[in-house]
Short mmCIF file of C-alpha atoms in Angstrom, two decimals:
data_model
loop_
_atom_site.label_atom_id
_atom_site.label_comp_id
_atom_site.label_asym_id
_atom_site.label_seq_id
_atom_site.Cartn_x
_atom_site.Cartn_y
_atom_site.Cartn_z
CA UNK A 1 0.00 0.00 0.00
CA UNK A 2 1.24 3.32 -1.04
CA UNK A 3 1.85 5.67 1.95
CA UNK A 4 1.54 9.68 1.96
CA UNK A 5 3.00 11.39 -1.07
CA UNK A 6 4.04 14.94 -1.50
CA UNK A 7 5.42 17.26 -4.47
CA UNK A 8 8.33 18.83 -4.87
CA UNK A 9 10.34 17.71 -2.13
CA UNK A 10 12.02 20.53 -2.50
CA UNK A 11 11.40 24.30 -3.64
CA UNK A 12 13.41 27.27 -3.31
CA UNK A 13 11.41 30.69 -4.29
CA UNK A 14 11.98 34.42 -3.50
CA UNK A 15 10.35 36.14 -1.26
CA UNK A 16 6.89 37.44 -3.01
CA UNK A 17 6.56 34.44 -5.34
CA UNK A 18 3.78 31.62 -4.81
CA UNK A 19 4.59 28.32 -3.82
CA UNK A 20 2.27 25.45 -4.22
CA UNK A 21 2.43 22.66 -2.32
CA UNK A 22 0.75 19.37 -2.99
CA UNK A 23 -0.11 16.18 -0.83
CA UNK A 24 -1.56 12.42 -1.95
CA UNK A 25 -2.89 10.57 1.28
CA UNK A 26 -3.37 7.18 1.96
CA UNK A 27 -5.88 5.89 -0.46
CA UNK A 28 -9.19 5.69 1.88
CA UNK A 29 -7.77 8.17 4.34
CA UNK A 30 -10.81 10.98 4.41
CA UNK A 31 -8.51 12.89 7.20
CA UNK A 32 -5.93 14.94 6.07
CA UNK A 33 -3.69 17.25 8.12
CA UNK A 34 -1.09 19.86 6.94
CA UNK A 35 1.50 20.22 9.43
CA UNK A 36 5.14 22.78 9.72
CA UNK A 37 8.41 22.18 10.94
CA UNK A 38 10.30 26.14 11.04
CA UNK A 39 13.61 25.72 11.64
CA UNK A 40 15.06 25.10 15.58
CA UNK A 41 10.94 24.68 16.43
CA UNK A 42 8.70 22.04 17.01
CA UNK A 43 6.18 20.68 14.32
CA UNK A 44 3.07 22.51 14.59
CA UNK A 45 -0.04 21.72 13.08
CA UNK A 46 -2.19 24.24 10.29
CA UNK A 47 -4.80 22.76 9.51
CA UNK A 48 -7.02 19.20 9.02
CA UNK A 49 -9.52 18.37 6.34
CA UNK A 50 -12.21 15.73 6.54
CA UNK A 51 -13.04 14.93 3.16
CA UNK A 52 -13.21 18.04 1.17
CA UNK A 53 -14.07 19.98 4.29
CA UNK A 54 -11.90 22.41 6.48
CA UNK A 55 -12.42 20.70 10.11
CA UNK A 56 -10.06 22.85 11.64
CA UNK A 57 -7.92 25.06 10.41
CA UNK A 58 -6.75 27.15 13.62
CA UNK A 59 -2.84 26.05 12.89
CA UNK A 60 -2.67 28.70 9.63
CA UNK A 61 -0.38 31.28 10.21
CA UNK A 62 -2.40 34.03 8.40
CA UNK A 63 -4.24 34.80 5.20
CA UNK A 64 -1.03 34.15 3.01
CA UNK A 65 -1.60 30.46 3.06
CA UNK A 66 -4.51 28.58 1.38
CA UNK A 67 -5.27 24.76 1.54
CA UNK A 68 -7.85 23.01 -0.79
CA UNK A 69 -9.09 19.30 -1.01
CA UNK A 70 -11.40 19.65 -3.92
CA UNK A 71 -13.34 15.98 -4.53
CA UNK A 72 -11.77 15.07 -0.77
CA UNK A 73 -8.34 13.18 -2.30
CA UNK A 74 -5.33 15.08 -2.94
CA UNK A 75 -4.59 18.28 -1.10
CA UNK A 76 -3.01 21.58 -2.27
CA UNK A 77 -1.42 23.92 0.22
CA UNK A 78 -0.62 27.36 -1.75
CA UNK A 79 1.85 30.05 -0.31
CA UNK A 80 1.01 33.26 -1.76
CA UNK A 81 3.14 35.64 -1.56
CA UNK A 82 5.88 33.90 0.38
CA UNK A 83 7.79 35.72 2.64
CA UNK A 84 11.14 34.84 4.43
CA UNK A 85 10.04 33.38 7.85
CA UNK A 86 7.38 30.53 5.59
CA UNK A 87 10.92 28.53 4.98
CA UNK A 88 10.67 25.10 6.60
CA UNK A 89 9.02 21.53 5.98
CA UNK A 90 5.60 20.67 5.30
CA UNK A 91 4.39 17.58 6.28
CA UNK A 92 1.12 16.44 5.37
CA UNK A 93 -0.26 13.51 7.28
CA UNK A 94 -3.50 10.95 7.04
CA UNK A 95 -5.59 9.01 9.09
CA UNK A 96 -8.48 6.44 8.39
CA UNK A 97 -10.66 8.37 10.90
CA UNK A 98 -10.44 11.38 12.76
CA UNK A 99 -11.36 9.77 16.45
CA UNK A 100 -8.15 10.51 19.03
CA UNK A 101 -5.94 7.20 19.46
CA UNK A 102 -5.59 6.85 15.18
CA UNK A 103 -2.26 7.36 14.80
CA UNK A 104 -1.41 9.56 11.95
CA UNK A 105 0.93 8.68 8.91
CA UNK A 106 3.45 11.33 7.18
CA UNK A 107 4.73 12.13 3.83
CA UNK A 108 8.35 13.13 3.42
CA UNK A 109 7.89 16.50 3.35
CA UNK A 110 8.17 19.59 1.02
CA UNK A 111 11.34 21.37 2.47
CA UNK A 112 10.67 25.12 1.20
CA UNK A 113 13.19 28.08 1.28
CA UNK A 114 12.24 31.03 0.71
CA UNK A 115 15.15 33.50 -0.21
CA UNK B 1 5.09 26.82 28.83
CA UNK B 2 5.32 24.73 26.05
CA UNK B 3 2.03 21.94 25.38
CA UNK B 4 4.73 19.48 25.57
CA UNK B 5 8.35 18.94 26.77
CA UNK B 6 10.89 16.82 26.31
CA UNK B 7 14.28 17.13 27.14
CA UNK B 8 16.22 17.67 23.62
CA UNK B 9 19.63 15.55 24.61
CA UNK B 10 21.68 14.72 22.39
CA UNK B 11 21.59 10.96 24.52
CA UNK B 12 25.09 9.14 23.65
CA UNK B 13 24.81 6.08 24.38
CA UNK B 14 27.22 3.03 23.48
CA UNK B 15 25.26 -0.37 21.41
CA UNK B 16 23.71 -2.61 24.62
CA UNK B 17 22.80 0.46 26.83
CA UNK B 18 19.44 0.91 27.68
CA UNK B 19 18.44 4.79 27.82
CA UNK B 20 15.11 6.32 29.28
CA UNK B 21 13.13 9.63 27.61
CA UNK B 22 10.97 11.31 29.36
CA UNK B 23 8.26 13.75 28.79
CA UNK B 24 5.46 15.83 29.94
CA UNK B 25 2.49 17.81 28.14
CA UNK B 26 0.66 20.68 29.94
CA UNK B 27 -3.14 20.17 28.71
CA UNK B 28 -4.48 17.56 30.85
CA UNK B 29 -7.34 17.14 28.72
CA UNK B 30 -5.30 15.15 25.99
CA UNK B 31 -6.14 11.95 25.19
CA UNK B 32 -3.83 10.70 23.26
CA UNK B 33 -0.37 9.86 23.17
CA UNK B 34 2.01 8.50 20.98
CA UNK B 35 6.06 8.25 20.63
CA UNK B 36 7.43 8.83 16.70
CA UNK B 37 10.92 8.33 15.89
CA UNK B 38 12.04 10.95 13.20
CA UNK B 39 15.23 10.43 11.44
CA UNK B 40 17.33 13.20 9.93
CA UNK B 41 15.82 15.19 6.99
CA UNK B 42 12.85 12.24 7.00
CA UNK B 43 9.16 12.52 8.31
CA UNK B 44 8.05 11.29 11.33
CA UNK B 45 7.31 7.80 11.45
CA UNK B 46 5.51 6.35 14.38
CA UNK B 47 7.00 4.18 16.90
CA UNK B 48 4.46 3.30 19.29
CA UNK B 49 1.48 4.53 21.05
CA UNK B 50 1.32 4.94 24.49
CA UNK B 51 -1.39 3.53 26.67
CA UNK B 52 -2.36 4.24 30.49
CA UNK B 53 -1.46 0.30 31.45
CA UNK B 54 1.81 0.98 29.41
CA UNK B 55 3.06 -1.13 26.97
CA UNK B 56 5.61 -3.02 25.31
CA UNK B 57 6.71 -3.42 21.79
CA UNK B 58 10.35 -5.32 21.76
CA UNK B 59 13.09 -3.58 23.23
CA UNK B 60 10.83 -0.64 23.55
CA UNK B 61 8.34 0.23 26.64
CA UNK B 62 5.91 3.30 27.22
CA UNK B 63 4.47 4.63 30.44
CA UNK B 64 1.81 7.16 30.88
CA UNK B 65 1.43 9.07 34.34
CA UNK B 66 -2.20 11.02 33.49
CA UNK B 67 -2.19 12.37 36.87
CA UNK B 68 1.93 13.76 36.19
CA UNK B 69 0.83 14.30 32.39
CA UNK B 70 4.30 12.62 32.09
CA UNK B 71 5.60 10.16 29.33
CA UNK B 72 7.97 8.20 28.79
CA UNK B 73 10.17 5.73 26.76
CA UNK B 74 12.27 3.13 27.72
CA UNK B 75 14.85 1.49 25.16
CA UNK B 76 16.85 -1.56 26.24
CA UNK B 77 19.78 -2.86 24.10
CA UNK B 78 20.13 0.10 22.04
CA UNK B 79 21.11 -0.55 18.77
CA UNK B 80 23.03 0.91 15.82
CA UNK B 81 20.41 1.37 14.26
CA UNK B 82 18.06 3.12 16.93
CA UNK B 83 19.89 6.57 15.94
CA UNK B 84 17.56 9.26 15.89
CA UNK B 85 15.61 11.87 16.91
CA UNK B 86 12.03 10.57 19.16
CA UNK B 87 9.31 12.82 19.24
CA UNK B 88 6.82 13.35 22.36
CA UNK B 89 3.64 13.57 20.68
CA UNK B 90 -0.22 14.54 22.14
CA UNK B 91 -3.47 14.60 20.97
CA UNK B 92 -6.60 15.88 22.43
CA UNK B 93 -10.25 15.86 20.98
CA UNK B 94 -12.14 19.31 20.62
CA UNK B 95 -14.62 20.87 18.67
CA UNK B 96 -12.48 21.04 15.87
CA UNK B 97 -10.64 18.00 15.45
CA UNK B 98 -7.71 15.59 16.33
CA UNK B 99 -4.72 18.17 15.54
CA UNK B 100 -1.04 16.48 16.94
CA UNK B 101 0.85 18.57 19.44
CA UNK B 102 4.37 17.37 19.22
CA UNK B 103 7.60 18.21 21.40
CA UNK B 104 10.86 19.19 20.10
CA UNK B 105 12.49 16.06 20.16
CA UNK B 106 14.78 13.91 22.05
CA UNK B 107 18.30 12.94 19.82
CA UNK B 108 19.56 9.86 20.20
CA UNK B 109 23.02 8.97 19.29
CA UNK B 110 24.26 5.23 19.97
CA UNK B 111 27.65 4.48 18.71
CA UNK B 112 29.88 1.19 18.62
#
């Protein structure tokens, strides 16, 4: 079974370009979670999609940053314009259900820099 | 304070040792908890999760104190291979969904 995908693995952009970010779950995963690693920090969560539909998105930094699910499979996590401090990895995670004790599985991780 | 702590090493440790990480979350309404072991440049992958009876997987055991909020992780006969960085990580249920609150990390460097 394939696990979590994400493309590019890497990007480098200057500051004020867009970025887009994209993420395959788990095939049957309807949760989806975008998550951040900034440099010398902890991972920190953005936001989580049930299906096609925002369940929480508390974790986005600000209006810069919009995630879609359209049809409730592959994700897209846009950057737009990017500014300096966005640089770090983005890991996008599924689940087969959204109840707490499901562990959640990770893709490798778009490693942006943003120059 | 941080939602959850862990104390960041590095842990050197020679192949046979068995080395202890501990950790402790602030929110004492999470419900659940769960150890991943990240390696360098890679995405979390998950070791274990933790239950309140604890539990065992192999050369690895987890405790849960829910009165302490207090982790931890207990590796016997370290290995080679057992290099890396673990990761404390919480959940709690709210109105809006399962979201992972995840430590800094504990590294973990066992050498021959």
């Amino acid at each position: 079974e394939a696990g979590v995908t994400q493309f590019p693995s890497h990007s480098v952009i200057e500051k004020g370009q867009t970025v887009t970010l994209r993420c395959d779950p788990i095939s049957g995963h309807d949760n989806l979670y975008w998550y951040r690693r900034v440099m010398g920090k902890e991972i920190k969560f953005l936001l989580h999609f049930v299906k096609e539909s925002k369940q929480d998105e508390s974790g986005m930094p600000n209006n810069r940053f919009l995630a879609e699910r359209t049809g409730g499979t592959y994700s897209t996590l846009k950057v737009q314009p990017a500014e300096l401090e966005d640089s770090g990895v983005y890991f996008c995670a599924s689940s087969q259900d959204g109840t707490t004790g499901r562990p959640q599985f990770f893709g490798p991780g778009t490693r942006l820099t943003v120059l | 304070r941080k939602e959850v702590e862990q104390d960041p090493g590095p842990f050197n440790v020679p192949e046979g040792a068995t080395v202890a990480f501990n950790c402790t979350y602030s929110n004492s309404a999470s419900q659940s908890f769960f150890w991943y072991r990240q390696d360098c440049r890679k995405e979390p992958k998950l070791l274990m999760s933790v239950y309140s009876s604890g539990n065992e997987d192999g050369r690895f055991t987890a405790q849960l104190n829910r009165a302490s909020q207090y982790i931890s992780l207990l590796i016997r006969d370290s290995k080679l291979s057992d290099s890396a960085t673990y990761l404390c990580v919480v959940s709690l249920v709210n109105q809006a969904g399962t979201a992972l609150i995840f430590g800094k990390g504990t590294t973990l460097s066992v050498s021959s």
